Tab-separated table of C-alpha atoms in Angstrom:
chain	number	residue	atom	x	y	z
N	1	MET	CA	134.710	-21.327	21.487
N	2	PRO	CA	138.402	-20.854	23.025
N	3	ILE	CA	140.018	-23.740	23.424
N	4	LEU	CA	141.565	-22.347	26.885
N	5	GLN	CA	139.308	-19.737	28.910
N	6	ALA	CA	140.480	-16.503	29.590
N	7	SER	CA	140.703	-16.789	33.240
N	8	LEU	CA	142.764	-20.138	32.997
N	9	LEU	CA	145.334	-18.584	30.468
N	10	ASP	CA	145.847	-16.187	33.416
N	11	GLU	CA	146.311	-18.494	35.734
N	12	LEU	CA	148.587	-20.536	33.472
N	13	GLU	CA	150.788	-17.461	33.094
N	14	SER	CA	151.083	-16.696	36.529
N	15	VAL	CA	151.844	-20.351	37.269
N	16	VAL	CA	154.570	-20.682	34.405
N	17	LYS	CA	156.080	-16.986	35.883
N	18	ALA	CA	156.264	-17.641	39.501
N	19	GLY	CA	154.238	-20.788	40.437
N	20	SER	CA	156.210	-23.436	42.769
N	21	SER	CA	156.555	-27.032	41.737
N	22	GLU	CA	153.110	-28.178	42.868
N	23	ALA	CA	151.448	-25.602	41.241
N	24	ARG	CA	152.764	-26.557	37.993
N	25	ILE	CA	151.621	-29.740	38.558
N	26	LYS	CA	148.304	-28.864	39.675
N	27	MET	CA	148.119	-27.025	36.300
N	28	LEU	CA	149.374	-29.444	34.114
N	29	ARG	CA	146.784	-32.101	35.403
N	30	ARG	CA	144.258	-29.316	34.455
N	31	VAL	CA	145.378	-28.977	30.775
N	32	THR	CA	145.780	-32.523	30.160
N	33	ASP	CA	142.490	-33.113	31.452
N	34	LEU	CA	141.106	-30.649	29.043
N	35	PHE	CA	143.002	-32.161	26.057
N	36	LEU	CA	141.748	-35.340	26.810
N	37	ARG	CA	138.087	-34.526	27.017
N	38	ASP	CA	138.343	-32.908	23.520
N	39	ALA	CA	140.924	-34.333	21.883
N	40	ASP	CA	138.928	-36.239	19.260
N	41	ARG	CA	137.225	-32.767	18.386
N	42	LEU	CA	140.476	-30.759	18.026
N	43	ASN	CA	141.928	-29.743	14.846
N	44	ASP	CA	145.935	-29.259	14.303
N	45	ASP	CA	145.982	-25.704	15.243
N	46	GLN	CA	144.079	-26.462	18.512
N	47	ILE	CA	146.426	-29.318	19.589
N	48	LYS	CA	149.465	-27.365	18.798
N	49	VAL	CA	148.215	-25.032	21.273
N	50	PHE	CA	147.869	-27.295	24.051
N	51	ASP	CA	151.325	-28.678	22.771
N	52	ASP	CA	152.822	-25.591	23.534
N	53	VAL	CA	151.216	-25.294	26.744
N	54	LEU	CA	152.306	-28.697	28.074
N	55	CYS	CA	155.882	-27.984	26.811
N	56	MET	CA	155.976	-24.758	29.009
N	57	LEU	CA	154.251	-26.889	32.070
N	58	THR	CA	157.028	-29.449	31.633
N	59	ALA	CA	160.056	-27.614	31.429
N	60	ARG	CA	160.496	-27.669	35.309
N	61	ILE	CA	158.662	-30.446	36.959
N	62	GLU	CA	159.613	-33.419	38.884
N	63	LYS	CA	160.197	-37.053	36.898
N	64	THR	CA	156.693	-38.366	38.515
N	65	ALA	CA	154.702	-35.595	36.744
N	66	ARG	CA	156.568	-36.056	33.805
N	67	SER	CA	155.797	-39.794	34.124
N	68	GLU	CA	152.028	-39.588	34.869
N	69	LEU	CA	151.934	-37.233	31.826
N	70	GLY	CA	153.260	-39.924	29.427
N	71	LYS	CA	151.318	-42.569	30.850
N	72	ARG	CA	148.141	-40.263	29.958
N	73	LEU	CA	149.138	-39.217	26.839
N	74	ALA	CA	150.799	-42.658	25.323
N	75	SER	CA	147.772	-44.098	24.017
N	76	ILE	CA	146.431	-41.085	22.634
N	77	ASP	CA	146.662	-41.004	18.646
N	78	VAL	CA	146.454	-37.572	18.462
N	79	ALA	CA	148.818	-36.487	21.492
N	80	PRO	CA	150.636	-33.251	20.737
N	81	VAL	CA	153.849	-34.190	19.053
N	82	GLU	CA	156.469	-32.037	20.580
N	83	ILE	CA	155.341	-32.948	24.175
N	84	VAL	CA	155.832	-36.621	23.205
N	85	GLY	CA	159.008	-36.216	21.672
N	86	ARG	CA	160.292	-34.576	24.628
N	87	LEU	CA	159.115	-36.979	27.086
N	88	ALA	CA	160.458	-40.201	24.390
N	89	ARG	CA	163.583	-38.501	24.560
N	90	ASP	CA	163.699	-37.818	28.531
N	91	GLU	CA	166.860	-39.486	30.250
N	92	GLU	CA	164.509	-40.988	33.023
N	93	ILE	CA	163.078	-44.291	31.851
N	94	ASP	CA	159.974	-44.116	33.846
N	95	VAL	CA	159.197	-41.086	31.854
N	96	ALA	CA	160.054	-42.437	28.474
N	97	THR	CA	158.841	-46.214	28.780
N	98	PRO	CA	155.167	-45.520	27.900
N	99	ILE	CA	155.758	-43.087	25.158
N	100	LEU	CA	158.166	-45.377	23.310
N	101	THR	CA	156.300	-48.211	23.955
N	102	GLU	CA	153.065	-47.134	22.925
N	103	SER	CA	152.708	-44.041	21.323
N	104	LYS	CA	151.581	-43.853	17.333
N	105	ARG	CA	152.927	-40.235	17.214
N	106	LEU	CA	156.496	-40.705	17.245
N	107	THR	CA	157.666	-41.462	13.589
N	108	ASP	CA	160.497	-43.871	12.329
N	109	SER	CA	162.793	-40.991	12.205
N	110	ASP	CA	162.160	-40.392	15.617
N	111	LEU	CA	162.845	-44.273	17.070
N	112	LEU	CA	165.787	-44.244	14.760
N	113	GLU	CA	167.151	-41.368	16.599
N	114	ILE	CA	166.634	-42.406	19.721
N	115	ALA	CA	167.792	-46.188	19.050
N	116	ARG	CA	171.012	-44.657	17.943
N	117	THR	CA	171.314	-42.276	21.281
N	118	LYS	CA	169.788	-43.167	24.143
N	119	SER	CA	170.616	-45.941	26.603
N	120	GLN	CA	169.668	-49.704	26.404
N	121	ALA	CA	166.622	-49.378	28.568
N	122	HIS	CA	165.290	-46.811	25.768
N	123	LEU	CA	166.035	-49.281	23.227
N	124	LEU	CA	164.301	-52.261	25.212
N	125	ALA	CA	161.155	-49.836	25.558
N	126	ILE	CA	161.581	-49.387	21.593
N	127	SER	CA	161.694	-53.066	21.234
N	128	ARG	CA	158.108	-53.798	22.792
N	129	ARG	CA	156.349	-51.594	20.058
N	130	ALA	CA	153.373	-53.726	18.527
N	131	GLN	CA	154.926	-52.716	14.980
N	132	LEU	CA	158.593	-51.911	13.995
N	133	GLN	CA	159.819	-51.543	10.737
N	134	SER	CA	163.122	-53.006	9.558
N	135	THR	CA	164.900	-49.520	9.287
N	136	VAL	CA	164.541	-49.542	12.999
N	137	THR	CA	165.250	-53.012	14.181
N	138	ASP	CA	168.388	-52.737	12.021
N	139	ALA	CA	169.460	-50.036	14.530
N	140	LEU	CA	168.444	-52.019	17.366
N	141	LEU	CA	170.296	-54.893	16.356
N	142	ASP	CA	173.240	-52.842	15.952
N	143	ARG	CA	173.600	-51.166	19.704
N	144	GLY	CA	171.107	-53.734	21.740
N	145	ASN	CA	172.286	-55.478	24.339
N	146	ARG	CA	171.274	-59.347	24.932
N	147	GLU	CA	167.918	-58.069	26.494
N	148	VAL	CA	166.899	-55.975	23.747
N	149	ILE	CA	167.688	-58.406	20.801
N	150	SER	CA	166.149	-61.367	22.666
N	151	THR	CA	162.785	-58.983	23.083
N	152	LEU	CA	162.962	-57.906	19.861
N	153	ALA	CA	163.119	-61.537	18.452
N	154	MET	CA	160.224	-62.178	20.207
N	155	ASN	CA	158.241	-59.475	18.904
N	156	ASP	CA	155.909	-60.694	16.254
N	157	GLY	CA	155.089	-57.137	14.999
N	158	ALA	CA	159.121	-56.525	14.520
N	159	HIS	CA	159.715	-56.668	10.872
N	160	PHE	CA	163.641	-57.460	9.770
N	161	SER	CA	165.738	-56.793	6.810
N	162	GLU	CA	167.530	-59.389	4.998
N	163	LEU	CA	170.759	-57.826	6.868
N	164	GLY	CA	168.866	-58.077	10.277
N	165	PHE	CA	168.055	-61.565	9.880
N	166	SER	CA	171.581	-62.074	9.420
N	167	SER	CA	172.693	-60.157	12.105
N	168	LEU	CA	170.140	-62.238	14.313
N	169	ILE	CA	171.242	-65.638	13.232
N	170	LYS	CA	175.184	-64.384	13.936
N	171	LYS	CA	174.325	-63.122	17.403
N	172	SER	CA	172.481	-66.500	18.066
N	173	GLU	CA	175.421	-68.536	17.219
N	174	ALA	CA	176.594	-68.587	20.754
N	175	ASP	CA	172.913	-68.228	22.260
N	176	ASP	CA	170.731	-71.225	22.215
N	177	ASP	CA	167.678	-69.376	23.678
N	178	LEU	CA	167.963	-66.548	20.871
N	179	ALA	CA	168.494	-69.507	18.445
N	180	GLU	CA	165.525	-70.916	19.317
N	181	ILE	CA	163.499	-67.719	19.422
N	182	VAL	CA	164.508	-66.901	15.883
N	183	GLY	CA	163.951	-70.204	14.651
N	184	LEU	CA	160.528	-70.338	15.685
N	185	ARG	CA	159.825	-66.917	13.909
N	186	ASN	CA	156.876	-67.510	11.294
N	187	ASP	CA	158.824	-64.668	8.752
N	188	ILE	CA	162.160	-65.926	9.058
N	189	PRO	CA	163.292	-66.692	4.991
N	190	LEU	CA	164.083	-70.468	4.103
N	191	ALA	CA	167.605	-69.467	3.375
N	192	CYS	CA	167.633	-67.995	6.740
N	193	LEU	CA	166.441	-70.485	9.056
N	194	ARG	CA	168.549	-73.248	7.016
N	195	ASP	CA	171.506	-71.050	7.971
N	196	LEU	CA	170.652	-70.938	11.565
N	197	LEU	CA	169.837	-74.463	11.755
N	198	ARG	CA	173.463	-75.294	10.230
N	199	ARG	CA	174.943	-73.168	12.885
N	200	ALA	CA	172.587	-74.525	15.844
N	201	THR	CA	173.795	-76.740	18.325
N	202	GLU	CA	172.056	-80.453	18.461
N	203	ALA	CA	169.949	-79.377	21.409
N	204	VAL	CA	168.622	-76.259	19.973
N	205	LYS	CA	167.470	-78.606	16.617
N	206	ALA	CA	166.091	-80.933	18.922
N	207	ARG	CA	163.570	-78.271	20.731
N	208	LEU	CA	163.023	-76.601	17.687
N	209	LEU	CA	161.601	-79.657	16.123
N	210	SER	CA	159.598	-80.454	19.179
N	211	LEU	CA	158.093	-76.817	19.699
N	212	VAL	CA	157.581	-75.995	15.764
N	213	PRO	CA	153.640	-76.447	14.848
N	214	PRO	CA	153.501	-79.872	12.788
N	215	GLN	CA	152.976	-78.286	9.327
N	216	ARG	CA	156.174	-77.085	9.913
N	217	ARG	CA	158.109	-79.883	11.333
N	218	GLU	CA	158.373	-81.647	8.164
N	219	GLU	CA	160.018	-79.045	6.312
N	220	MET	CA	162.214	-78.536	9.460
N	221	THR	CA	163.231	-82.375	9.305
N	222	ARG	CA	163.836	-82.112	5.567
N	223	LEU	CA	166.379	-79.313	6.130
N	224	PHE	CA	168.012	-81.111	8.464
N	225	ALA	CA	168.744	-83.777	6.513
N	226	GLU	CA	169.725	-81.599	3.577
N	227	ILE	CA	171.985	-79.804	5.835
N	228	ALA	CA	173.563	-83.228	7.179
N	229	LYS	CA	174.329	-84.200	3.582
N	230	THR	CA	175.274	-80.665	2.252
N	231	PHE	CA	177.805	-79.188	5.005
N	232	GLY	CA	179.213	-82.267	6.192
N	233	GLY	CA	182.489	-81.631	7.482
N	234	ALA	CA	185.576	-81.445	4.979
N	235	ALA	CA	187.085	-84.605	6.498
N	236	GLU	CA	183.988	-86.629	5.774
N	237	ARG	CA	183.588	-85.521	2.082
N	238	ASP	CA	185.292	-87.390	-0.823
N	239	PHE	CA	187.257	-85.312	-3.213
N	240	SER	CA	189.261	-88.139	-5.083
N	241	ASP	CA	187.322	-87.969	-8.334
N	242	ALA	CA	187.432	-84.042	-8.200
N	243	GLU	CA	191.061	-83.936	-8.080
N	244	ASP	CA	191.618	-86.287	-10.543
N	245	ARG	CA	189.436	-83.984	-13.211
N	246	VAL	CA	190.883	-81.039	-11.891
N	247	ARG	CA	194.468	-82.654	-12.115
N	248	VAL	CA	193.492	-83.223	-15.974
N	249	LEU	CA	193.136	-79.554	-16.826
N	250	GLU	CA	196.172	-78.402	-14.846
N	251	ARG	CA	198.140	-80.715	-16.799
N	252	SER	CA	197.139	-78.973	-20.123
N	253	GLY	CA	197.404	-75.548	-18.584
N	254	ALA	CA	193.542	-75.185	-18.737
N	255	LEU	CA	193.041	-74.637	-15.015
N	256	ASN	CA	192.648	-70.650	-14.638
N	257	GLU	CA	189.795	-68.509	-13.446
N	258	ILE	CA	187.659	-69.360	-16.709
N	259	ALA	CA	187.646	-72.944	-15.738
N	260	LEU	CA	187.027	-72.028	-12.074
N	261	LEU	CA	183.795	-69.773	-12.620
N	262	ASN	CA	182.612	-73.006	-15.134
N	263	PHE	CA	182.682	-74.911	-12.184
N	264	VAL	CA	180.677	-72.587	-9.746
N	265	ILE	CA	178.300	-71.854	-12.373
N	266	LYS	CA	177.602	-75.367	-13.437
N	267	GLY	CA	177.172	-76.223	-9.327
N	268	ARG	CA	180.352	-78.503	-9.740
N	269	HIS	CA	181.128	-77.929	-5.701
N	270	GLU	CA	183.883	-80.254	-5.374
N	271	GLU	CA	185.350	-79.170	-8.694
N	272	MET	CA	185.301	-75.336	-7.589
N	273	ILE	CA	186.730	-76.469	-4.033
N	274	VAL	CA	189.497	-78.342	-5.581
N	275	ALA	CA	190.227	-75.778	-8.325
N	276	LEU	CA	190.246	-72.784	-5.980
N	277	ALA	CA	192.622	-74.679	-3.578
N	278	ARG	CA	195.191	-75.420	-6.827
N	279	LEU	CA	194.431	-71.623	-7.820
N	280	CYS	CA	195.887	-70.389	-4.429
N	281	SER	CA	198.176	-73.155	-3.254
N	282	ALA	CA	195.987	-74.038	-0.383
N	283	PRO	CA	194.921	-77.518	1.191
N	284	VAL	CA	191.801	-79.168	-0.309
N	285	ARG	CA	190.621	-79.429	3.065
N	286	THR	CA	191.283	-75.849	4.051
N	287	ILE	CA	189.493	-74.506	1.252
N	288	ALA	CA	186.414	-76.857	1.813
N	289	ASP	CA	186.048	-75.871	5.408
N	290	LEU	CA	186.183	-71.925	4.004
N	291	LEU	CA	183.729	-72.393	1.270
N	292	SER	CA	181.166	-74.432	3.395
N	293	GLY	CA	181.348	-72.292	6.267
N	294	HIS	CA	179.029	-69.486	7.254
N	295	ARG	CA	181.594	-66.288	7.140
N	296	ASN	CA	181.518	-64.665	3.946
N	297	ASP	CA	184.668	-62.706	4.877
N	298	ALA	CA	186.661	-66.030	5.314
N	299	VAL	CA	185.542	-66.980	1.871
N	300	LEU	CA	187.301	-63.750	0.333
N	301	ILE	CA	190.769	-64.979	1.743
N	302	PRO	CA	191.216	-67.662	-0.876
N	303	CYS	CA	189.866	-65.737	-3.572
N	304	LYS	CA	191.833	-62.874	-3.045
N	305	ALA	CA	195.121	-65.238	-2.767
N	306	ALA	CA	194.472	-66.461	-5.996
N	307	ASN	CA	193.772	-63.136	-7.399
N	308	LEU	CA	190.747	-63.554	-8.908
N	309	SER	CA	188.424	-60.939	-10.519
N	310	TRP	CA	185.303	-59.778	-8.766
N	311	THR	CA	182.950	-61.335	-11.252
N	312	THR	CA	184.412	-64.735	-10.188
N	313	VAL	CA	184.377	-63.943	-6.436
N	314	GLU	CA	180.427	-62.927	-6.486
N	315	ALA	CA	179.529	-66.065	-8.273
N	316	VAL	CA	181.665	-68.039	-5.300
N	317	LEU	CA	179.456	-66.262	-2.837
N	318	ARG	CA	176.357	-66.883	-4.785
N	319	TYR	CA	176.833	-70.484	-5.466
N	320	ARG	CA	179.139	-71.664	-2.895
N	321	LEU	CA	176.143	-72.694	-0.710
N	322	PRO	CA	173.688	-74.760	-2.532
N	323	GLY	CA	169.886	-73.404	-1.776
N	324	GLN	CA	170.985	-70.945	0.363
N	325	LEU	CA	170.270	-67.327	-1.285
N	326	VAL	CA	172.938	-64.728	-0.833
N	327	GLY	CA	171.058	-61.157	-0.653
N	328	ASP	CA	172.484	-58.251	-2.704
N	329	LEU	CA	173.248	-56.009	0.492
N	330	ILE	CA	175.284	-59.099	1.567
N	331	ILE	CA	177.357	-59.202	-1.888
N	332	GLU	CA	177.891	-55.228	-1.742
N	333	LEU	CA	179.334	-55.430	1.682
N	334	ALA	CA	181.636	-58.071	0.591
N	335	ARG	CA	182.223	-56.589	-2.722
N	336	ALA	CA	183.750	-53.486	-0.391
N	337	ASP	CA	185.934	-55.959	1.727
N	338	TYR	CA	187.735	-57.676	-1.104
N	339	ALA	CA	188.577	-54.108	-2.565
N	340	LYS	CA	190.609	-53.129	0.968
N	341	LEU	CA	192.296	-56.755	1.178
N	342	SER	CA	195.553	-57.224	-0.435
N	343	CYS	CA	196.572	-60.185	-2.406
N	344	THR	CA	199.582	-60.392	0.231
N	345	THR	CA	197.476	-60.071	3.186
N	346	ALA	CA	195.486	-62.925	1.870
N	347	GLN	CA	198.264	-65.362	0.975
N	348	ARG	CA	199.830	-64.541	4.621
N	349	THR	CA	196.496	-65.339	6.188
N	350	LEU	CA	196.176	-68.403	4.243
N	351	ARG	CA	199.837	-69.808	5.305
N	352	PHE	CA	198.686	-68.943	8.576
N	353	MET	CA	195.630	-70.833	8.570
N	354	GLN	CA	197.629	-73.824	7.502
N	355	VAL	CA	200.119	-73.538	9.608
N	356	ARG	CA	197.604	-73.386	12.876
N	357	GLU	CA	195.671	-76.853	11.333
N	358	SER	CA	198.959	-78.475	10.785
N	359	LEU	CA	199.700	-77.824	14.345
N	360	ALA	CA	196.217	-78.879	15.602
C-alpha cells in the first residue's frame, strides 16, 4: 500500500511549486498527521520518504509552524532524521528547544556540533536532556554560561568526565550556589569532593552538611576534618624538623633531585616542600602555599625553576596532596604546559611571587 496516496502527492507537488504559506502549513500538518498515525509500522525507507517531504514543506514556512512540528516530533523515537536535525539547528530557539531537549534521534555527534556552534539558548536546551554523555557535557562546560553550567550540574542524567568534574569545581570556586549543587551530586568522585570542599567557603560547607543525606553526612564530616588537618595554611605548619633533616643532606652535598623524589614517593611532605624550596632558592612558606594549592600550573613553576625532570614533576603532582587522586588527563595537560615553560620564566615568576609576598 502506498505511503502517500497519488492524489495527495499531486497536491503536494502543486503546493511545493506554487502554494502559499498557508497552503504549505496545511499540507505540513496533513503529512505530519499521516506520519504520526503510522510511525510505528513504517520501515526506514518509508520514514525517509516522509523525511524528504517534511524537509521540502518546511523550506519556506514561518517560525510558528516549524515550532509546532518540532513539538510534535520531539518525543517520537522514529522521527525522520533529516528534519529532526534541521529543527535542532534552527536559529529560532522556540523551534529548536523541543528537539534539543527530548529527541532521541539526535546523536552525540549532532549534540557536540550544536554545543560547539550554536547560541547559549541552544546549549541550555541540550543541558536539560534526560541523558547526556561526558563528551557532550565537556563541550557544554567549555562554552556554556552560568545558567547552562548550573542547569547541567543539577541534571542527574548528565555524566561528567574527570576533566568535566575538575572544570565544574573550578567554576564553582567563586559561585557558592554552584558549589552547593556540585557537592550534592551523588556521582561526584571522592577526590573531586575533597577538592571542592577544600576550596568552598564555610557557608557552603555548612549548607552541604545540612543538606546531604544522613548516610553521607558522616563521610563529609570526616573530609572536613581531614582537609583542616592536611591543608592548613602554610603559616600554621611547622617545618622546623624537616628543615633540620634537609639541612643535613645539603651540608653533605646529597640534596638533589633524587633526594627530593625519594621524599615525594615516601609521602614525607614537609621534607618534600623544604627540599624543593632549597633547590629552587625560594622561601619554604612560598613553596608550601604553591604545593598545597589547587592549581597544578602553579606547582610547575618551582619545579621548572629547579630544572627538575618530568619524572620528578609528575611524582610531585600526583603525591603532593595526600588522599587526592590526579587523573592521567590532567597529568598530560600539565606535561604539555611544563614543556612550554622555560626555566628563566619560572625563576622570574618565582622571584615576583616572593616580592609580592614580602610587600603584602
